mmCIF file of C-alpha atoms in Angstrom:
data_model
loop_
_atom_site.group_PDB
_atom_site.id
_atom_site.type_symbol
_atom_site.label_atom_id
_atom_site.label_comp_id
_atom_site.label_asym_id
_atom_site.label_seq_id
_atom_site.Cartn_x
_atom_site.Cartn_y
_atom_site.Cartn_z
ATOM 1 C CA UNK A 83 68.048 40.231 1.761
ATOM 2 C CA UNK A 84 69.032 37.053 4.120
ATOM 3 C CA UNK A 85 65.636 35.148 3.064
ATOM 4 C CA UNK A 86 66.696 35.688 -0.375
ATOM 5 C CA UNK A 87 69.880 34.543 0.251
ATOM 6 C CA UNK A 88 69.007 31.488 1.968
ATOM 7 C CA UNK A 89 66.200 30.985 -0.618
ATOM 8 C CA UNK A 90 68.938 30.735 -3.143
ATOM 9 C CA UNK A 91 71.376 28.612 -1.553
ATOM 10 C CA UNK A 92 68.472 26.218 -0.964
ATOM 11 C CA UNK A 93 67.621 26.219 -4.965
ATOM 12 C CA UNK A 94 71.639 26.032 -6.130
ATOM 13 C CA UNK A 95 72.304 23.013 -3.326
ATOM 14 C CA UNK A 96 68.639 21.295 -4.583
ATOM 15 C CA UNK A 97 69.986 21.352 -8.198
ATOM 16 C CA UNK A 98 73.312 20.050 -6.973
ATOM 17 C CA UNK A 99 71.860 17.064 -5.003
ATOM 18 C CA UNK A 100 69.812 16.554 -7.845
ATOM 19 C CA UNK A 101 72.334 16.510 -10.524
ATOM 20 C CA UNK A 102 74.104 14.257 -8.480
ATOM 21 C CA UNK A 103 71.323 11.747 -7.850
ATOM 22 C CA UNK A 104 71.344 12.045 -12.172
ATOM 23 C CA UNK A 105 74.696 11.195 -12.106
ATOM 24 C CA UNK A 106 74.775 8.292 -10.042
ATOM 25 C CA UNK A 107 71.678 6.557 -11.682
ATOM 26 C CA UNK A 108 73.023 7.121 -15.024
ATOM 27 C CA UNK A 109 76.322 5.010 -13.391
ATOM 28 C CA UNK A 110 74.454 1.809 -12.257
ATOM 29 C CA UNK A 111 72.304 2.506 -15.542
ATOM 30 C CA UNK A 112 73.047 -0.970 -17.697
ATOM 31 C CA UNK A 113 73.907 -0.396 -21.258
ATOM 32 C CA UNK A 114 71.471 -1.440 -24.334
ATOM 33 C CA UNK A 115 74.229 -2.056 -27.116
ATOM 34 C CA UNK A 116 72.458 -1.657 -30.300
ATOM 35 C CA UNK A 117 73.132 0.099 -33.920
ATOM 36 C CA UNK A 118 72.720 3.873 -33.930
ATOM 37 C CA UNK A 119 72.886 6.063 -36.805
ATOM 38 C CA UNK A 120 74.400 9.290 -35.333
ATOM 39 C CA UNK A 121 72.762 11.064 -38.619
ATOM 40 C CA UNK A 122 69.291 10.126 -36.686
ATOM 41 C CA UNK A 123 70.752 10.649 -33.391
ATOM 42 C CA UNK A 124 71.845 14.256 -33.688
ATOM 43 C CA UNK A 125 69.366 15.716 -35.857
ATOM 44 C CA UNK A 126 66.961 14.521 -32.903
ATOM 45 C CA UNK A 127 68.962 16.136 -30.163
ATOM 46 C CA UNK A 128 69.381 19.621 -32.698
ATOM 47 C CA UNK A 129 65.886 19.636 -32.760
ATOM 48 C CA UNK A 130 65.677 20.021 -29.162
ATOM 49 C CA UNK A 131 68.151 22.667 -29.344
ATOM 50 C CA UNK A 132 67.126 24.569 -32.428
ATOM 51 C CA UNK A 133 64.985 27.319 -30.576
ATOM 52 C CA UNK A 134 68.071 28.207 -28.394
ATOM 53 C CA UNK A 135 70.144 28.181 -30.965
ATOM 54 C CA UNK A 136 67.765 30.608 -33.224
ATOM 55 C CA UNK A 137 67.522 32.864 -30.234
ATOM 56 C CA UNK A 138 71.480 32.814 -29.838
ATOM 57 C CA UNK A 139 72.115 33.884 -33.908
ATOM 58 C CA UNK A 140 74.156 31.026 -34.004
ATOM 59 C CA UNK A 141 74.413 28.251 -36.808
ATOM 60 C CA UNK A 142 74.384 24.800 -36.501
ATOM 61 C CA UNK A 143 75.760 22.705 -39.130
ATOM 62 C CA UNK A 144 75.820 18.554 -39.368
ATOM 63 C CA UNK A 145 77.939 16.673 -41.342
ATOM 64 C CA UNK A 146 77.928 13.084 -42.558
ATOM 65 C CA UNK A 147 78.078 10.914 -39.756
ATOM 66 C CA UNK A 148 78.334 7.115 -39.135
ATOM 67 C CA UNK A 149 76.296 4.410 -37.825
ATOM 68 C CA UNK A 150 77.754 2.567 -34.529
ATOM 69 C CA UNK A 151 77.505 -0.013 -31.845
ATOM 70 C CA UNK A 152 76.743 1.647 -28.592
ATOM 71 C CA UNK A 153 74.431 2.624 -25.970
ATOM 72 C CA UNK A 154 72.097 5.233 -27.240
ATOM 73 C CA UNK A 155 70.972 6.859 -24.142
ATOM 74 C CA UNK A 156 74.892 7.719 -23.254
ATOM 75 C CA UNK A 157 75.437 8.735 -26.902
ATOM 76 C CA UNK A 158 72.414 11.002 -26.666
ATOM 77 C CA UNK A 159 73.688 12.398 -22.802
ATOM 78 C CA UNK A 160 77.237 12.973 -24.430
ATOM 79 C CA UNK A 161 76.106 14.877 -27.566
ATOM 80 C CA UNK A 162 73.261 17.098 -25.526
ATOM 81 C CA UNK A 163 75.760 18.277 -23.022
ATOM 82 C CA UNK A 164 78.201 19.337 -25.735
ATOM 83 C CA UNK A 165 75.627 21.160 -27.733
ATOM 84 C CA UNK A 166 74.789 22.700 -24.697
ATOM 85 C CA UNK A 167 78.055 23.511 -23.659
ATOM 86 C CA UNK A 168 78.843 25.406 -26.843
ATOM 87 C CA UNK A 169 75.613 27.292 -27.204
ATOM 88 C CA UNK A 170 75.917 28.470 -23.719
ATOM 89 C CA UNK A 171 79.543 29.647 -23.797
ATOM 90 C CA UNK A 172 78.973 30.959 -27.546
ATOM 91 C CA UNK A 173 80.414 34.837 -27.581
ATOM 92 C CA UNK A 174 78.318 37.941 -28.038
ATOM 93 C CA UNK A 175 80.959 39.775 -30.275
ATOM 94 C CA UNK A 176 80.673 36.913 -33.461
ATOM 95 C CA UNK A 177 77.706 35.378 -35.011
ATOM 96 C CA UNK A 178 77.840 31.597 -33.327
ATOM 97 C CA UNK A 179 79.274 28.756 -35.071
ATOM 98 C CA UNK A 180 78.903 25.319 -34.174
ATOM 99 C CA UNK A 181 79.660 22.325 -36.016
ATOM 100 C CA UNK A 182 79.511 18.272 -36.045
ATOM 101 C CA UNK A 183 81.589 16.373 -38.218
ATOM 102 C CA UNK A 184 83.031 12.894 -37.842
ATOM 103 C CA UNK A 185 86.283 11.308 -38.724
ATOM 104 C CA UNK A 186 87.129 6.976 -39.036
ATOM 105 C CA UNK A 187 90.141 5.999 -38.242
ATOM 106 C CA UNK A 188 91.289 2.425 -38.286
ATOM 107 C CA UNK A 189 90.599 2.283 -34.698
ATOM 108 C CA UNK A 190 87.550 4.739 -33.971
ATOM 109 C CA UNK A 191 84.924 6.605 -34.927
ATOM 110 C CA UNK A 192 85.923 10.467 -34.075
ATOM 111 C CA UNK A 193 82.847 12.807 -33.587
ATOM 112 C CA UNK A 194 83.668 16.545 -33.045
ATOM 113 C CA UNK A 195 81.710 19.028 -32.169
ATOM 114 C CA UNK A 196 83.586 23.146 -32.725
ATOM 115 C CA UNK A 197 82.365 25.690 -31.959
ATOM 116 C CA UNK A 198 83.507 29.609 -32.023
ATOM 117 C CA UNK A 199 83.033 30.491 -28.558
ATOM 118 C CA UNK A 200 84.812 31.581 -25.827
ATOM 119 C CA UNK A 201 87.368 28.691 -25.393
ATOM 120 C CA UNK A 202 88.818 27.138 -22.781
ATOM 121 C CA UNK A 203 92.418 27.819 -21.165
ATOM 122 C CA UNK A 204 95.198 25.504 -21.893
ATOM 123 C CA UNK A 205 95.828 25.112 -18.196
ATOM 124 C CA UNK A 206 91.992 24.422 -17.097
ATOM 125 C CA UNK A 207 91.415 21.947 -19.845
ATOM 126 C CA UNK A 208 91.397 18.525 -17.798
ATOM 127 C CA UNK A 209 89.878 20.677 -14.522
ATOM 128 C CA UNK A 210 86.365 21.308 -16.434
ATOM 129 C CA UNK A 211 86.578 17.369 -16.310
ATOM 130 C CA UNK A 212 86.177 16.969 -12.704
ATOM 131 C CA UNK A 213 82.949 17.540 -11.136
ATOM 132 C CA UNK A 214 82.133 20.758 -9.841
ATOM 133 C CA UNK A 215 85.092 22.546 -11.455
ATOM 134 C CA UNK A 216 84.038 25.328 -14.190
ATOM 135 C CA UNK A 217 86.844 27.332 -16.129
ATOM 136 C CA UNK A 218 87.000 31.315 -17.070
ATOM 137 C CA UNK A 219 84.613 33.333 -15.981
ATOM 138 C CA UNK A 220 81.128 31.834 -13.879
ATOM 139 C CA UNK A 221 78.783 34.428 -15.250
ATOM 140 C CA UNK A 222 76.370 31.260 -17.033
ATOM 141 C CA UNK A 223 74.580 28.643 -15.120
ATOM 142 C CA UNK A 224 75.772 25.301 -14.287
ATOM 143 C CA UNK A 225 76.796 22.918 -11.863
ATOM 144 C CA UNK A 226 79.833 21.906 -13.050
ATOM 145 C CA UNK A 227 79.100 18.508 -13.860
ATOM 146 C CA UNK A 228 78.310 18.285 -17.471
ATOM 147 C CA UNK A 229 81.659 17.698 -18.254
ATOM 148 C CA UNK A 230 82.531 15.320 -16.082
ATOM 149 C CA UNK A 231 79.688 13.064 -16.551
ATOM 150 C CA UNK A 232 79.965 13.087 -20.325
ATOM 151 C CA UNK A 233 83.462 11.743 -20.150
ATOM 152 C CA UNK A 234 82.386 9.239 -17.562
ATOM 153 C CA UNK A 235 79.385 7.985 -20.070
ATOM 154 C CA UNK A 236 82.127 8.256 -23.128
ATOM 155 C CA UNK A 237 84.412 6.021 -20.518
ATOM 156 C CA UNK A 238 81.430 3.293 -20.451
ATOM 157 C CA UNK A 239 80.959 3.136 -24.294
ATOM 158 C CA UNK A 240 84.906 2.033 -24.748
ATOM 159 C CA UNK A 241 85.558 5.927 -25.950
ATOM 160 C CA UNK A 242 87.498 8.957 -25.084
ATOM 161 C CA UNK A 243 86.428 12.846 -24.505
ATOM 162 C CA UNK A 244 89.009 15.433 -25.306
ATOM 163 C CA UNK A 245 89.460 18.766 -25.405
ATOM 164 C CA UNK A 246 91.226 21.391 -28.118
ATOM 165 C CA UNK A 247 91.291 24.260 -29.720
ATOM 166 C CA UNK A 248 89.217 25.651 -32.779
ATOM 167 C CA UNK A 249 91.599 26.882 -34.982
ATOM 168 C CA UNK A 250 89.177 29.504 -35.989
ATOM 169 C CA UNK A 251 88.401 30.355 -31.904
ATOM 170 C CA UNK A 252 86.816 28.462 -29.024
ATOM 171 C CA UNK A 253 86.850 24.333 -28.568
ATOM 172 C CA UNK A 254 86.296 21.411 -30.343
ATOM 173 C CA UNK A 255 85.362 18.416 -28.066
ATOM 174 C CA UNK A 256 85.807 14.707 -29.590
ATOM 175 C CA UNK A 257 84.482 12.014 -28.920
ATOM 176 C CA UNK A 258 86.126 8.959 -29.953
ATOM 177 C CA UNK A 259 84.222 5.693 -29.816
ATOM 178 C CA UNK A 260 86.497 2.392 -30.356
ATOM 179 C CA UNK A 261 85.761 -0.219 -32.721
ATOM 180 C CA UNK A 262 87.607 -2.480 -30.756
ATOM 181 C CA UNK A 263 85.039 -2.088 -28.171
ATOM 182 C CA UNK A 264 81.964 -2.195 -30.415
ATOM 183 C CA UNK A 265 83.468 -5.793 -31.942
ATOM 184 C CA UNK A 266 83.875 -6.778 -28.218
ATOM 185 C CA UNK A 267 80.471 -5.786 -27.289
ATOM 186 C CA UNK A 268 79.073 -7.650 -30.713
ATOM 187 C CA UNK A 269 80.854 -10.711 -30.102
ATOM 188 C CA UNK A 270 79.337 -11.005 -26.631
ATOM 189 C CA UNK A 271 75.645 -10.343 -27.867
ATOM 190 C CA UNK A 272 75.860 -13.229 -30.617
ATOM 191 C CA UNK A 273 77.354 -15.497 -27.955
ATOM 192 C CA UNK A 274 74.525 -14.743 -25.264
ATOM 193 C CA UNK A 275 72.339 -15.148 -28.212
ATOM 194 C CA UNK A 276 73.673 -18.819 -29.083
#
């Protein structure tokens, strides 16, 4: 019982160290800032994701989404941990809903992803932010760092990840990704160009 003990300790503090060797490469990581259609994008990462959703009874829908100026490898990072997220913490007691729609404003792009889970408490709402912190009950896996490296990449991109609720149950996460940044980052590619 103590070897197995010890034999998982050594597996849970491997994936930690790990996760956080992920997290600091993706930091020092230099951005590509090129067009990206999210309608590409996300059908890509729901592919990767459409077994575990089948095998969950859960529905994914996709809306029209819009084509932006960013790094695709933190866009992709962002949206994967989401999806993710909300199949993992999906509830047993509804069939699983789970949907990505997008919003312009005059100063963003908003992408949400809802879904029908669980939810998250009003009071742990920043915490799941913050590396190693989880919220509600710790009966899926997980390091706890999702969360806060998907804000972190969102920071990077000029954009914001926030936390609600679904009307209908569980959490809607948006991203919002600022045109003001995108122009910025535009602007500096045709000027190393010329």
């Amino acid at each position: 019982e103590a070897i197995h003990f010890i034999k998982t300790s050594i597996a849970k503090m491997d994936g930690l160290i790990n996760a956080i060797l992920n997290l600091s490469r993706a930091g020092r990581r230099e951005l590509t800032i090129q067009r990206i259609d999210l309608n590409d994008l996300v059908e890509v990462i729901a592919a990767d994701f459409r077994h575990r959703i089948k095998e969950s009874g859960a529905e994914l829908t996709i809306g029209e989404l819009p084509t932006v100026r960013s790094d695709r490898m933190a866009l992709e990072q962002i949206v994967s941990n989401l999806i993710d997220n909300a199949i993992k913490y999906l509830r047993r007691d509804v069939p699983g809903q789970i949907a990505i729609s997008a919003e312009e404003t005059p100063t963003a792009y908003r992408i949400s992803i809802a879904d029908n889970g669980r939810g998250i408490d009003p009071k742990d709402r920043e915490r799941v932010f913050e590396l190693f912190r989880r919220a509600g009950a710790l009966d899926r896996p997980g390091e706890g760092i999702g969360l806060a490296h998907a804000r972190g990449l969102a920071r990077r991109v000029g954009g914001t990840l926030s936390i609600a609720d679904n009307p209908t149950g569980g959490t809607i996460f948006t991203l919002s990704l600022s045109k003001l940044w995108m122009a910025r980052q535009a602007n500096a590619a045709k000027g190393a160009a010329a």
